[in-house]
Coordinates of C-alpha atoms and ligand atoms in Angstrom, one line a residue:
M1 CA 0.4 0.4 0.0
N2 CA 1.4 3.6 -1.7
T3 CA 2.0 5.2 3.1
T4 CA 3.3 9.2 0.4
Y5 CA 1.3 12.0 2.4
L6 CA 0.7 14.7 -0.7
I7 CA 2.2 18.6 1.0
T8 CA 0.7 21.0 -1.6
G9 CA 2.6 23.9 -1.0
G10 CA 5.0 22.1 0.2
T11 CA 7.2 26.2 0.1
G12 CA 4.6 27.4 2.3
Y13 CA 4.7 28.3 6.0
L14 CA 3.2 25.7 6.8
G15 CA 3.8 23.0 4.6
S16 CA 7.4 23.6 5.5
A17 CA 6.7 22.0 9.2
L18 CA 4.3 19.2 7.4
I19 CA 7.1 17.8 5.6
R20 CA 9.7 18.3 8.3
H21 CA 7.4 16.5 11.0
A22 CA 6.0 13.8 8.8
R23 CA 9.9 13.2 7.7
A24 CA 9.9 13.1 11.3
R25 CA 7.7 10.4 11.6
G26 CA 9.0 8.5 8.7
I27 CA 6.4 9.9 5.8
P28 CA 8.1 9.2 2.3
V29 CA 6.4 13.0 1.7
V30 CA 5.1 14.3 -2.8
A31 CA 5.4 17.4 -2.0
T32 CA 4.5 20.8 -4.2
F33 CA 5.8 24.2 -4.8
H34 CA 4.3 26.9 -7.0
S35 CA 6.5 30.5 -7.5
Q36 CA 8.8 29.0 -5.0
T37 CA 12.3 26.6 -5.9
P38 CA 11.2 24.0 -3.3
P39 CA 15.1 23.0 -1.2
A40 CA 16.0 19.5 -1.7
Q41 CA 15.9 17.4 1.0
P42 CA 16.1 13.8 1.8
G43 CA 12.5 11.3 1.2
V44 CA 11.4 14.4 -0.1
I45 CA 9.7 14.4 -4.2
W46 CA 9.2 17.9 -5.6
Q47 CA 7.0 18.5 -8.1
P48 CA 5.2 22.2 -10.1
L49 CA 1.3 22.6 -9.4
D50 CA -0.6 25.4 -10.1
L51 CA -4.5 25.5 -8.7
R52 CA -5.6 27.2 -11.7
D53 CA -4.8 24.2 -13.6
P54 CA -7.8 20.7 -13.0
A55 CA -6.2 18.4 -15.2
A56 CA -2.1 19.5 -13.4
V57 CA -4.3 18.6 -9.7
T58 CA -5.9 15.7 -11.4
A59 CA -2.9 14.1 -13.0
L60 CA -0.4 14.7 -9.4
I61 CA -3.0 12.9 -8.2
T62 CA -4.1 9.8 -9.4
T63 CA -0.2 9.6 -10.9
V64 CA 1.4 9.8 -7.1
R65 CA -1.8 7.8 -5.3
P66 CA -0.9 8.8 -1.8
A67 CA -2.5 8.0 0.7
A68 CA -3.4 11.4 2.2
I69 CA -3.5 14.7 1.2
I70 CA -2.6 17.6 3.8
H71 CA -3.8 20.7 1.5
T72 CA -2.5 23.5 2.6
A73 CA -1.7 25.4 -0.7
F74 CA -3.5 29.1 -1.0
R75 CA -3.3 32.3 -2.2
Q76 CA -4.8 35.9 0.0
Y77 CA -4.8 38.7 -2.2
E78 CA -5.5 39.0 -6.2
P79 CA -4.5 38.1 -8.9
D80 CA -5.7 35.1 -9.3
L81 CA -7.8 34.7 -5.2
M82 CA -10.6 32.8 -5.9
A83 CA -9.2 30.7 -8.8
I84 CA -6.2 29.7 -7.0
T85 CA -7.8 29.0 -3.2
G86 CA -12.2 28.7 -3.7
E87 CA -12.3 26.6 -7.0
G88 CA -8.8 24.9 -6.7
P89 CA -9.9 22.9 -3.2
G90 CA -12.6 21.7 -5.7
Y91 CA -10.4 20.1 -7.9
I92 CA -8.3 18.8 -5.5
A93 CA -11.4 17.0 -3.2
T94 CA -12.7 15.7 -6.8
A95 CA -9.0 13.9 -7.7
A96 CA -9.1 12.8 -4.2
A97 CA -11.8 11.1 -3.8
Q98 CA -11.9 9.7 -7.2
T99 CA -8.7 8.4 -5.7
G100 CA -9.3 6.9 -1.9
A101 CA -6.9 9.0 -0.8
R102 CA -7.6 10.5 2.5
L103 CA -7.7 14.4 2.8
I104 CA -7.4 17.3 5.3
H105 CA -8.0 20.4 3.7
M106 CA -6.9 24.5 5.4
S107 CA -9.5 26.8 6.0
S108 CA -9.2 30.2 7.7
D109 CA -11.0 31.6 10.3
V110 CA -12.1 34.2 8.4
I111 CA -15.3 32.9 6.8
F112 CA -16.9 34.0 9.6
D113 CA -18.5 37.6 10.0
G114 CA -16.6 38.2 13.3
E115 CA -19.1 39.9 14.9
K116 CA -20.3 36.9 17.2
T117 CA -20.5 36.8 21.0
G118 CA -17.4 33.6 22.0
A119 CA -16.0 31.7 19.9
Y120 CA -16.7 30.3 16.7
T121 CA -17.2 26.2 17.3
E122 CA -17.5 23.8 14.2
A123 CA -21.1 24.7 14.0
D124 CA -21.4 28.4 12.9
P125 CA -22.1 28.7 9.7
P126 CA -19.8 30.7 7.2
N127 CA -20.6 34.0 6.7
P128 CA -17.5 35.7 5.0
I129 CA -16.7 39.7 4.7
T130 CA -13.5 40.0 2.7
D131 CA -11.7 38.4 -0.8
Y132 CA -9.9 36.1 1.5
G133 CA -12.8 34.8 3.8
R134 CA -15.2 34.2 0.4
A135 CA -12.7 32.5 -0.8
K136 CA -12.0 30.0 1.8
A137 CA -16.4 29.5 2.5
R138 CA -15.9 28.8 -1.1
A139 CA -13.4 26.6 -0.3
E140 CA -14.7 24.9 2.0
A141 CA -17.9 24.1 0.4
L142 CA -16.8 22.6 -2.7
V143 CA -14.4 20.6 -0.9
Q144 CA -17.8 19.4 2.1
A145 CA -19.7 18.2 -1.1
I146 CA -17.7 16.9 -2.9
Y147 CA -16.0 14.3 -0.5
P148 CA -17.8 14.3 3.5
A149 CA -15.1 11.8 4.2
A150 CA -12.7 15.0 3.6
A151 CA -11.9 17.2 7.0
I152 CA -11.5 20.7 6.8
V153 CA -9.4 22.5 9.4
R154 CA -10.4 25.6 10.2
T155 CA -7.4 27.6 11.6
S156 CA -5.8 31.0 13.5
L157 CA -3.0 33.2 12.9
I158 CA 0.2 30.7 13.0
Y159 CA 3.3 30.6 14.1
G160 CA 7.4 29.4 15.1
F161 CA 10.4 30.4 15.8
D162 CA 12.6 28.8 14.0
P163 CA 11.7 30.3 10.5
L164 CA 10.0 32.9 12.4
D165 CA 7.2 32.9 10.9
R166 CA 5.1 36.4 8.9
H167 CA 2.7 38.1 10.9
S168 CA 5.4 37.5 13.5
A169 CA 8.0 39.4 11.8
F170 CA 5.5 41.8 11.5
A171 CA 4.6 42.6 15.0
L172 CA 8.0 43.3 15.5
A173 CA 9.1 45.3 13.4
V174 CA 6.4 47.4 15.0
A175 CA 7.7 47.1 17.7
R176 CA 11.3 47.8 17.1
G177 CA 9.5 51.4 15.1
E178 CA 10.3 49.4 11.9
R179 CA 6.9 50.3 11.0
T180 CA 4.9 52.2 12.2
E181 CA 1.3 50.2 11.4
K182 CA -0.4 49.3 14.5
L183 CA -2.1 46.6 16.2
F184 CA -5.9 46.5 16.8
Y185 CA -7.7 45.6 20.2
D186 CA -10.6 43.9 19.5
E187 CA -9.5 41.8 16.3
L188 CA -9.9 38.6 18.3
R189 CA -7.5 35.3 16.9
C190 CA -6.2 32.2 19.0
P191 CA -2.6 31.9 17.3
V192 CA -1.3 28.4 17.5
F193 CA 2.6 26.9 17.0
V194 CA 3.3 25.9 13.8
D195 CA 4.7 22.8 15.4
D196 CA 1.2 22.2 17.5
L197 CA -1.1 22.4 14.4
A198 CA 1.5 20.7 11.8
A199 CA 1.5 17.6 14.8
A200 CA -2.7 17.4 14.8
L201 CA -2.2 17.4 11.0
L202 CA -0.4 14.4 10.2
D203 CA -2.7 12.8 13.6
L204 CA -6.3 14.1 12.3
A205 CA -4.6 12.3 8.5
Q206 CA -4.3 9.2 10.5
S207 CA -7.9 8.8 12.0
D208 CA -11.3 9.4 10.3
Y209 CA -12.2 12.1 11.2
R210 CA -15.0 13.7 8.9
G211 CA -15.8 17.1 8.3
V212 CA -15.1 20.9 10.1
I213 CA -12.8 21.0 13.7
N214 CA -10.9 23.9 14.9
L215 CA -7.8 23.1 15.3
A216 CA -5.7 26.7 17.0
G217 CA -4.2 27.8 20.0
A218 CA -6.4 27.7 23.2
E219 CA -5.5 31.2 24.0
T220 CA -7.1 33.8 23.3
L221 CA -5.7 36.9 21.6
S222 CA -6.4 40.6 20.2
R223 CA -3.8 41.3 18.0
Y224 CA -2.7 43.9 20.8
E225 CA -2.0 41.6 23.1
W226 CA -0.1 39.0 20.5
G227 CA 2.1 41.7 19.7
R228 CA 2.7 43.2 23.3
L229 CA 4.1 39.9 24.3
L230 CA 5.8 39.1 21.4
A231 CA 7.3 41.8 22.1
Q232 CA 8.0 41.2 25.5
A233 CA 9.6 37.3 24.2
Y234 CA 11.7 39.1 21.7
G235 CA 13.4 41.2 24.4
L236 CA 12.0 44.4 23.5
D237 CA 10.4 47.5 24.3
P238 CA 6.4 46.2 24.4
D239 CA 4.8 49.9 24.6
R240 CA 6.2 50.5 21.2
I241 CA 3.4 48.2 20.2
A242 CA 0.5 51.3 19.0
G243 CA -3.1 50.2 19.6
A244 CA -6.2 51.7 17.4
F245 CA -9.8 49.8 16.7
S246 CA -10.5 47.6 13.9
A247 CA -13.1 50.7 12.6
E248 CA -10.0 52.5 11.8
S249 CA -9.4 49.8 9.4
P250 CA -10.3 51.1 6.0
T251 CA -11.6 47.7 4.7
P252 CA -13.7 45.9 6.7
R253 CA -11.8 42.5 9.0
P254 CA -13.3 39.8 11.0
R255 CA -13.2 41.1 14.5
N256 CA -13.4 38.0 17.1
C257 CA -12.6 35.3 15.2
A258 CA -12.0 32.9 18.6
L259 CA -12.5 29.2 18.2
D260 CA -13.5 27.7 20.2
I261 CA -10.7 24.3 20.3
S262 CA -13.5 21.7 22.6
R263 CA -14.1 19.4 20.3
A264 CA -10.6 18.4 19.0
L265 CA -9.0 18.3 22.7
A266 CA -11.3 16.7 23.6
L267 CA -10.4 14.5 21.1
G268 CA -6.1 14.2 22.1
Y269 CA -5.1 17.2 19.8
R270 CA -2.3 19.1 21.5
L271 CA -2.6 22.5 21.3
R272 CA -1.2 25.3 23.6
G273 CA -1.5 28.4 23.9
A274 CA 0.4 31.3 23.3
R275 CA 1.6 32.1 26.7
E276 CA 1.9 28.6 26.8
V277 CA 3.9 27.6 24.1
L278 CA 6.7 31.3 24.4
R279 CA 7.4 29.7 28.5
A280 CA 8.3 25.9 26.8
V281 CA 10.8 27.3 24.1
G282 CA 12.3 29.5 27.1
R283 CA 11.1 32.9 25.0
L284 CA 8.3 34.0 28.6
P285 CA 9.9 33.3 32.4
Ligands
NAP1 N1 -1.1 32.0 8.0 C1 -1.7 31.9 8.6 O1 -1.6 32.3 10.0 C2 -3.1 31.1 8.7 C3 -3.8 31.5 9.1 C4 -5.4 30.3 8.7 C5 -4.9 29.4 7.9 N2 -3.7 29.8 7.4 C6 -4.6 28.4 6.2 O2 -3.3 27.9 6.5 C7 -3.1 27.3 5.0 C8 -1.7 27.4 4.8 O3 -0.7 29.0 4.8 P1 0.6 28.9 5.3 O4 0.4 30.5 5.4 O5 1.6 28.2 5.6 O6 0.7 30.3 3.6 P2 2.2 30.3 2.5 O7 3.2 30.8 3.0 O8 1.3 31.9 1.9 O9 1.6 29.5 0.8 C9 1.5 29.5 0.2 C10 1.6 27.6 0.1 O10 0.9 28.3 -2.4 C11 2.1 27.5 -2.6 N3 0.5 28.8 -4.0 C12 0.7 30.0 -4.0 N4 -0.2 30.2 -5.2 C13 0.0 28.5 -5.3 C14 -0.8 28.1 -6.9 N5 -1.3 28.9 -8.0 N6 -1.2 27.1 -6.9 C15 -0.2 26.2 -6.2 N7 0.7 26.0 -5.0 C16 0.2 27.4 -5.0 C17 3.1 29.1 -2.7 O11 4.0 28.0 -3.6 P3 4.8 29.1 -3.8 O12 5.2 30.0 -2.7 O13 6.4 28.1 -4.8 O14 4.8 30.2 -4.5 C18 3.4 28.2 -1.0 O15 3.6 27.0 -0.8 C19 -3.5 27.8 4.0 O16 -4.5 27.5 3.1 C20 -4.1 29.2 4.2 O17 -5.4 29.6 5.1 C21 -2.6 30.4 7.2

C-alpha cells in the first residue's frame, strides 16, 4: 500500500513544517511548489503545481496516488484569488475522492464575519466579509459537497520561531519601530504554534474524522495583546506597540475570530496557548 503523503504548498510556512514532521515520522512525502525553488530534502519528491489548472491537479493526484493529501496551498490576495483559493480545492477534492485518498483541507477563521459573542464552534456557518474569506468559504463548501469524508480544518494565526512566521515578523518590526502600523485591540485570534498544528494535522490524517474541526491555539488574544507578548518574548519594549480599533481599518475586517477548540482537545490534540508555548521554548519566564 502507498504510504506517501501529498503536501500541497510545501514551500509555504505550514507546508514546510508539515514536511519536517512527516519526515520525522518516516512518512514518504510528495510536496508541491508554485513560484519558489524548493529545497532538496531527503525523502521528499517535489512537484510543480498550479491550482488554476484542473487537469494538472488530477494528473498529479492520480499519478502519485497518495494515502493522504494535506492541502495547504493558497493565495490570500488577487490576482486569481478565487480561482486558486476558492476553486482549486474543488479539483483537489474531486481527485482525492476518485483515488480514495484521505483529504485534510486547510481553512481559516476569517470565513466568519467576526460578530459572534464568544468563540466559533464547528457548527457555525461561514459568513465572510473579505475577498479572502469568501474564497476560503467557497473552498469549504466545495470540499464538503464533493468529498464529505474529508476533514476541513479551521485554524488561526500560525506562528513559529525557526523560522519566524510573517505575522510575528510584522509585529516585531512594529515593536522595533521599523513599521508604524497599529495593532488592533478588538481583533481576536487564537495564535497556533506551527509545530502543534503540524503534529495535529498528521494525527488527523491518520484518523477518519469527517467534516469541520477547529485546530487553533488554546489562548484567545487580540492582535495588540499578541504583539505585546511577542515584543516581551524578544526582549523589546511592548509599549512601542501602538493599538487601534479595527473600525479605523480602511477595509472591513472580522473582529472576533476566536475558535472554540474543545472538540479537538477532547479528541486528544495538543494545541497549546501562546503563553504556554513561549514559556516552553524559553522565551517567557
Ligand atoms: N498563515 C496563517 O496564519 C494562516 C491562518 C489561517 C489559515 N491559514 C491557512 O493555512 C494554509 C497555509 O498557510 P501558510 O501561511 O503556511 O501559506 P504560505 O506560507 O503563504 O504558502 C502558500 C503556498 O501556496 C503555494 N501556492 C501559491 N499559489 C499557488 C498556485 N497558484 N498553485 C499552487 N500552489 C500555490 C505557494 O507556493 P510558492 O511559494 O512556491 O509560490 C506556497 O507553497 C492556507 O490554506 C491558509 O489559508 C493560514
